[in-house]
CSV table of C-alpha atoms in Angstrom, one decimal:
chain,number,residue,atom,x,y,z
N,1,SER,CA,97.1,82.0,87.9
N,2,PHE,CA,99.8,84.5,87.0
N,3,ASP,CA,101.7,86.8,89.3
N,4,PRO,CA,104.1,89.0,87.3
N,5,SER,CA,106.4,88.9,90.4
N,6,SER,CA,108.8,91.6,89.4
N,7,TYR,CA,108.2,94.7,87.3
N,8,SER,CA,111.9,95.2,86.6
N,9,GLY,CA,112.2,92.2,84.3
N,10,LEU,CA,108.9,92.7,82.5
N,11,LYS,CA,110.1,95.4,80.1
N,12,GLU,CA,113.3,93.5,79.3
N,13,TYR,CA,111.3,90.4,78.5
N,14,GLY,CA,108.7,92.3,76.4
N,15,ILE,CA,105.3,93.6,77.7
N,16,GLN,CA,103.2,92.4,74.8
N,17,LYS,CA,105.1,89.1,74.6
N,18,ILE,CA,104.3,88.3,78.3
N,19,LEU,CA,100.7,89.5,77.9
N,20,ASN,CA,100.2,87.3,74.8
N,21,GLN,CA,101.8,84.3,76.4
N,22,THR,CA,99.7,84.5,79.6
N,23,ALA,CA,96.4,85.6,78.0
N,24,GLY,CA,93.3,83.6,79.1
N,25,ILE,CA,94.6,82.7,82.5
N,26,ASP,CA,91.9,82.7,85.2
N,27,LEU,CA,93.6,84.9,87.8
N,28,CYS,CA,96.3,87.6,87.4
N,29,PHE,CA,97.8,89.1,90.5
N,30,PRO,CA,99.9,92.2,89.7
N,31,ASN,CA,100.8,94.8,92.3
N,32,ILE,CA,100.3,98.4,91.3
N,33,GLU,CA,103.8,98.9,89.9
N,34,GLU,CA,103.6,95.7,87.8
N,35,GLY,CA,100.2,96.7,86.6
N,36,GLN,CA,101.5,100.1,85.5
N,37,VAL,CA,104.3,98.5,83.6
N,38,LEU,CA,102.0,95.9,81.9
N,39,THR,CA,99.4,98.5,80.8
N,40,ASP,CA,101.2,101.9,80.7
N,41,LYS,CA,98.2,103.2,82.8
N,42,LYS,CA,98.5,105.0,86.1
N,43,LYS,CA,95.1,104.6,87.9
N,44,PRO,CA,94.2,101.3,89.5
N,45,LYS,CA,90.8,101.0,87.8
N,46,GLU,CA,92.3,101.8,84.4
N,47,ILE,CA,95.0,99.1,85.0
N,48,THR,CA,92.4,96.5,86.1
N,49,ARG,CA,90.1,97.3,83.1
N,50,HIS,CA,93.0,97.0,80.6
N,51,LEU,CA,94.2,93.7,82.1
N,52,THR,CA,90.7,92.2,81.8
N,53,TYR,CA,91.2,92.1,78.0
N,54,TYR,CA,93.9,89.5,78.7
N,55,TYR,CA,92.8,87.7,81.9
N,56,LYS,CA,89.5,86.3,83.1
N,57,ASN,CA,89.9,87.8,86.5
N,58,VAL,CA,92.4,90.5,87.7
N,59,VAL,CA,93.3,91.1,91.3
N,60,LEU,CA,95.3,94.3,91.5
N,61,LYS,CA,97.2,94.6,94.8
N,62,VAL,CA,97.3,98.2,95.9
N,63,GLY,CA,99.2,97.8,99.2
N,64,LYS,CA,97.8,98.7,102.5
N,65,LYS,CA,94.6,100.1,100.9
N,66,GLY,CA,93.5,96.6,99.7
N,67,CYS,CA,92.9,95.4,96.2
N,68,LEU,CA,90.7,95.7,93.1
N,69,ILE,CA,89.1,92.7,91.6
N,70,GLY,CA,87.8,92.8,88.1
N,71,ASN,CA,86.6,91.0,85.1
N,72,LYS,CA,84.7,91.9,81.9
N,73,LYS,CA,81.5,92.2,84.0
N,74,ASN,CA,82.6,94.3,87.0
N,75,ILE,CA,85.5,96.0,88.8
N,76,SER,CA,85.3,96.4,92.6
N,77,PHE,CA,87.6,97.9,95.2
N,78,ILE,CA,88.0,95.7,98.2
N,79,GLN,CA,89.3,97.8,101.1
N,80,GLN,CA,91.7,96.4,103.7
N,81,LYS,CA,89.5,96.2,106.8
N,82,LYS,CA,92.4,96.7,109.3
N,83,LYS,CA,94.5,99.8,109.7
N,84,LEU,CA,97.9,98.8,108.4
N,85,ALA,CA,100.9,100.6,109.9
N,86,GLU,CA,104.2,100.4,108.1
N,87,GLY,CA,105.7,97.0,108.4
N,88,ASP,CA,107.8,94.4,106.6
N,89,THR,CA,106.2,93.6,103.3
N,90,THR,CA,108.5,90.7,102.5
N,91,GLY,CA,106.3,87.9,101.3
N,92,ALA,CA,103.1,89.8,101.7
N,93,GLY,CA,102.2,89.7,98.0
N,94,ASP,CA,102.9,86.0,97.7
N,95,ALA,CA,100.9,85.3,100.9
N,96,PHE,CA,98.0,87.4,99.6
N,97,SER,CA,98.0,85.5,96.3
N,98,ALA,CA,98.2,82.1,97.9
N,99,ALA,CA,95.4,83.0,100.4
N,100,PHE,CA,93.2,84.4,97.5
N,101,ILE,CA,93.6,81.2,95.4
N,102,SER,CA,93.0,78.9,98.4
N,103,ASN,CA,89.8,80.7,99.4
N,104,TYR,CA,88.6,81.2,95.9
N,105,LEU,CA,88.9,77.4,95.1
N,106,ASN,CA,86.7,76.7,98.2
N,107,THR,CA,84.1,79.5,97.8
N,108,ARG,CA,84.2,80.5,94.1
N,109,ASP,CA,83.5,84.0,95.4
N,110,LEU,CA,85.9,86.7,94.3
N,111,GLN,CA,84.8,89.1,97.1
N,112,LYS,CA,85.2,86.6,99.9
N,113,ALA,CA,88.6,85.5,98.5
N,114,ALA,CA,89.8,89.2,98.3
N,115,ASP,CA,88.6,89.8,101.9
N,116,TYR,CA,90.5,86.7,103.1
N,117,ALA,CA,93.6,87.6,101.1
N,118,ASN,CA,93.6,91.1,102.6
N,119,LYS,CA,93.5,89.6,106.1
N,120,ILE,CA,96.4,87.3,105.4
N,121,GLY,CA,98.4,90.0,103.7
N,122,PHE,CA,97.9,92.2,106.8
N,123,GLU,CA,99.1,89.4,109.1
N,124,CYS,CA,102.2,88.9,106.9
N,125,VAL,CA,103.2,92.6,107.0
N,126,ASN,CA,103.0,92.6,110.8
N,127,LYS,CA,105.7,89.9,111.0
N,128,ILE,CA,109.4,90.5,110.4
N,129,GLY,CA,110.8,88.5,107.4
N,130,GLY,CA,109.2,86.4,104.7
N,131,ARG,CA,108.6,83.4,106.8
N,132,PRO,CA,106.4,82.6,109.7
N,133,TYR,CA,107.8,82.8,113.2
N,134,ASN,CA,109.5,79.6,114.3
N,135,ARG,CA,110.2,78.9,118.0
N,136,GLU,CA,113.4,77.1,117.1
N,137,ASP,CA,114.8,80.3,115.5
N,138,SER,CA,114.9,82.2,118.8
């Protein structure tokens, strides 16, 4: 899998260079800003479609709305099922990607993995900080 992680360094490194070096990877997890930088597209479906030329499956994270999952056969929007208020997004993208990979390895179902990842991302945003609550911290 590949998560571009930070759109600020992508341009400096070279967009085409990173796309060529990571082409063929099974799962790519950009957020909307990273996807825009990688593709020079604005709309989520256009971003996802463009990235499927490089990656087998694209999971475009679109914040509290949910995500798009796409490959050469299909692109689907997977809506976040819970109403997400503003919260601390620290670690939410990483938690989403980890949850997606874990579920996908068990189910081999992109839709189920996206639903599960949306759920875990939601739980992460509702906690303060990038780490789970630890009783010893209080």
